[in-house]
Short mmCIF file of C-alpha atoms in Angstrom, two decimals:
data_model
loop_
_atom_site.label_atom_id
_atom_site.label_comp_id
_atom_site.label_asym_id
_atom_site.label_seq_id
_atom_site.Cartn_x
_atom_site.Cartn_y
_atom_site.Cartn_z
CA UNK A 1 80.50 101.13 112.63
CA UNK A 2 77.95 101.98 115.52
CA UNK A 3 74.01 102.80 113.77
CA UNK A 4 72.28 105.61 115.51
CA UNK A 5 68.79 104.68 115.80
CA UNK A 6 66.52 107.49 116.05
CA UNK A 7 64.95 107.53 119.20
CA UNK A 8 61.07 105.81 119.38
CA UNK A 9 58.29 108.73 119.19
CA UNK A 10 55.83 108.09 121.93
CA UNK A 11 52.66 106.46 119.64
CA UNK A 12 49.59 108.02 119.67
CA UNK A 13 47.99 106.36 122.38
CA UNK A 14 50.51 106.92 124.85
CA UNK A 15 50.11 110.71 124.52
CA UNK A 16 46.35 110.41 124.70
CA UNK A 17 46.42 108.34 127.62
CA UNK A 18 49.10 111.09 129.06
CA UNK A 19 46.33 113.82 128.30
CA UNK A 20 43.61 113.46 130.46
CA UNK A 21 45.07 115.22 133.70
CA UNK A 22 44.48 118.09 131.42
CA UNK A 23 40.77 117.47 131.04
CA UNK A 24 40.53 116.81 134.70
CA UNK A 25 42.40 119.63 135.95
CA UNK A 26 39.47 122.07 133.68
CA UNK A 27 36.70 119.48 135.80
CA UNK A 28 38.62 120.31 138.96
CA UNK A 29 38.91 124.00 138.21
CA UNK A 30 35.00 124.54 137.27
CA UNK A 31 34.04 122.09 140.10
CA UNK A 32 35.76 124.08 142.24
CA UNK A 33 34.38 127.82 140.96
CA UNK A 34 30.65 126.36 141.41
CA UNK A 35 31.17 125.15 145.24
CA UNK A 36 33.31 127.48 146.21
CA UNK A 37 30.18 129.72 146.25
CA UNK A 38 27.85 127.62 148.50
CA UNK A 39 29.53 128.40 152.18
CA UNK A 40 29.52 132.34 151.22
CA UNK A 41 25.59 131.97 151.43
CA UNK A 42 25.92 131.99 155.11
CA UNK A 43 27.73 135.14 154.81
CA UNK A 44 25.43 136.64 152.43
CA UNK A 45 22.50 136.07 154.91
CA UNK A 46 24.39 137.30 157.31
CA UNK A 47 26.58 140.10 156.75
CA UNK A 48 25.14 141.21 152.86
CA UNK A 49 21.56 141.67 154.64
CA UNK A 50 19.69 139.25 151.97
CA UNK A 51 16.47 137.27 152.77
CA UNK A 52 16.56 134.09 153.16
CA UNK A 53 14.43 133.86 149.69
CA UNK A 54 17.39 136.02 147.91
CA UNK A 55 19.60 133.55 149.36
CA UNK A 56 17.49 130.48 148.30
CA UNK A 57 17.32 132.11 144.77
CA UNK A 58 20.99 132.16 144.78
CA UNK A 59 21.07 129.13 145.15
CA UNK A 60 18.44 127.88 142.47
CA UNK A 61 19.73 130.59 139.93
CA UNK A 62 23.10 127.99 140.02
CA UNK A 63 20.56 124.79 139.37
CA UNK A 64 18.42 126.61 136.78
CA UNK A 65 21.75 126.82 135.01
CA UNK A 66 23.34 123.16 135.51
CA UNK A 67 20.32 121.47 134.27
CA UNK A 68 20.50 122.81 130.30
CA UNK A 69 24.49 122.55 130.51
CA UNK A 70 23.92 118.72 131.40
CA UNK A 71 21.82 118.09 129.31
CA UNK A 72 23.15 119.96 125.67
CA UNK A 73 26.69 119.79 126.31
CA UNK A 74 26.74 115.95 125.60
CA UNK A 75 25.50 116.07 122.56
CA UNK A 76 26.82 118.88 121.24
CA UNK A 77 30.26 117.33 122.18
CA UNK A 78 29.55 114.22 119.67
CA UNK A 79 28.47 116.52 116.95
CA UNK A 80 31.44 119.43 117.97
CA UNK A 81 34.08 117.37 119.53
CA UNK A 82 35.12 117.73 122.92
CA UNK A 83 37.72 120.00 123.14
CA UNK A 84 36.12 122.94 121.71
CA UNK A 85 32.74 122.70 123.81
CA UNK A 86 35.09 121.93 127.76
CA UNK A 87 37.26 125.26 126.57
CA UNK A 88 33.80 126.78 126.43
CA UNK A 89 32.54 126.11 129.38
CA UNK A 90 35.97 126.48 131.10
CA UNK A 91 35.75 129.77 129.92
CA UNK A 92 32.23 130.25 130.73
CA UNK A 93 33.49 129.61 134.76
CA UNK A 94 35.76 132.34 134.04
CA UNK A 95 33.52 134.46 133.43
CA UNK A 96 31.07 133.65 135.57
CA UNK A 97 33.39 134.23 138.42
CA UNK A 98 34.33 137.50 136.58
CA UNK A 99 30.32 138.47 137.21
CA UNK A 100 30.39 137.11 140.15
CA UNK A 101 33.15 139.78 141.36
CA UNK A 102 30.46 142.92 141.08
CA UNK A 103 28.26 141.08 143.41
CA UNK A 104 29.27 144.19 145.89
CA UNK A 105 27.00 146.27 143.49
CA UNK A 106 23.83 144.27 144.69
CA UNK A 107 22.21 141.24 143.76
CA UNK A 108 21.64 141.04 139.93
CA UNK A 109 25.54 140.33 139.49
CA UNK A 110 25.73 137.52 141.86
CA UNK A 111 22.32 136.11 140.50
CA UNK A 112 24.06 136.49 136.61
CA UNK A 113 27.19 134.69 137.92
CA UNK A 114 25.08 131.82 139.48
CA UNK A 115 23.45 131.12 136.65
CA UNK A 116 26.47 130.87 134.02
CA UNK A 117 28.33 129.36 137.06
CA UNK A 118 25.54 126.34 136.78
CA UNK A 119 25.77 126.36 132.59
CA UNK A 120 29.64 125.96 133.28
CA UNK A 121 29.64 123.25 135.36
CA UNK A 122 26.86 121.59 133.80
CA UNK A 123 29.03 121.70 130.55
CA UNK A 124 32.25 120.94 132.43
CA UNK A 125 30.89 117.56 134.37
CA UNK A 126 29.07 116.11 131.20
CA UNK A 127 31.57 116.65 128.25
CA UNK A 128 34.78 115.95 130.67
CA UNK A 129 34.09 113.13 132.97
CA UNK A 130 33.29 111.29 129.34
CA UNK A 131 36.46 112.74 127.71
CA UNK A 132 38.52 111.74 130.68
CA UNK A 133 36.91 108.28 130.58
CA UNK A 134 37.60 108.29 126.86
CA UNK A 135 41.50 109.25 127.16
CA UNK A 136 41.92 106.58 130.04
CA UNK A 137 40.47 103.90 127.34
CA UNK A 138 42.37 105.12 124.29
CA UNK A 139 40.34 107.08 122.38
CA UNK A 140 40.24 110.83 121.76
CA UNK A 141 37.18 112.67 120.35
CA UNK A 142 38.02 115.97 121.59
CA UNK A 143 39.06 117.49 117.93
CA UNK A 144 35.96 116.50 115.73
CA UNK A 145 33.08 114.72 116.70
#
């Protein structure tokens, strides 16, 4: 009489290590939504009719932003885990692209959307390059700190 094994579940490991194109493809996606805005200050200068202070302050509005994302999202990720604090921030570069849609209504919108765009990044480049590193290796702190 043949024995039916039952078929091997993939260990735990495996599916971590199988999980960080996940994380990366959130890194990509906020990368992305914070550079996509830098050749559009031509255009603003341009065509919008801002100074080239408005368009400076554009610019810095993103920086003010990605400095305090840098550096809280770390360690709030030990204490909070990583998952929940990248799904924060990925959702923060949804909205901030959201804001950054009413920029047609004048300046405040786009200077708004800068400035969570930075926050987002900021959160999204300092909780998942470590989380990705972390999944590569093994390990897996994204549920609980």
């Amino acid at each position: 009489m043949l024995e039916t094994l039952p078929a091997a579940l993939p260990s735990a490991a495996t599916v971590r290590s199988r999980s960080w194109p996940v994380v990366a493809a959130a890194l990509f996606v906020c990368g992305w939504g914070g550079n996509q805005f830098t050749p559009l200050l031509l255009m603003y200068r341009r065509l919008g009719g801002y100074s080239a202070l408005s368009v400076d302050a554009f610019l810095g509005a993103y920086v003010v932003g990605l400095v305090p994302g840098l550096l809280l999202a770390g360690p709030m990720s030990d204490r909070r885990g990583r998952r929940p604090v990248l799904v924060a921030g990925t959702a923060a570069s949804a909205l901030a692209s959201l804001v950054l849609c009413f920029g047609v209504d004048g300046p405040w919108p786009i200077y708004a959307g800068r400035l969570l765009t930075g926050v987002a990044v900021g959160i999204a480049m300092a909780v998942g390059s470590s989380w990705v590193k972390e999944l590569s290796n093994g390990d897996d702190p994204g549920a609980a700190g």
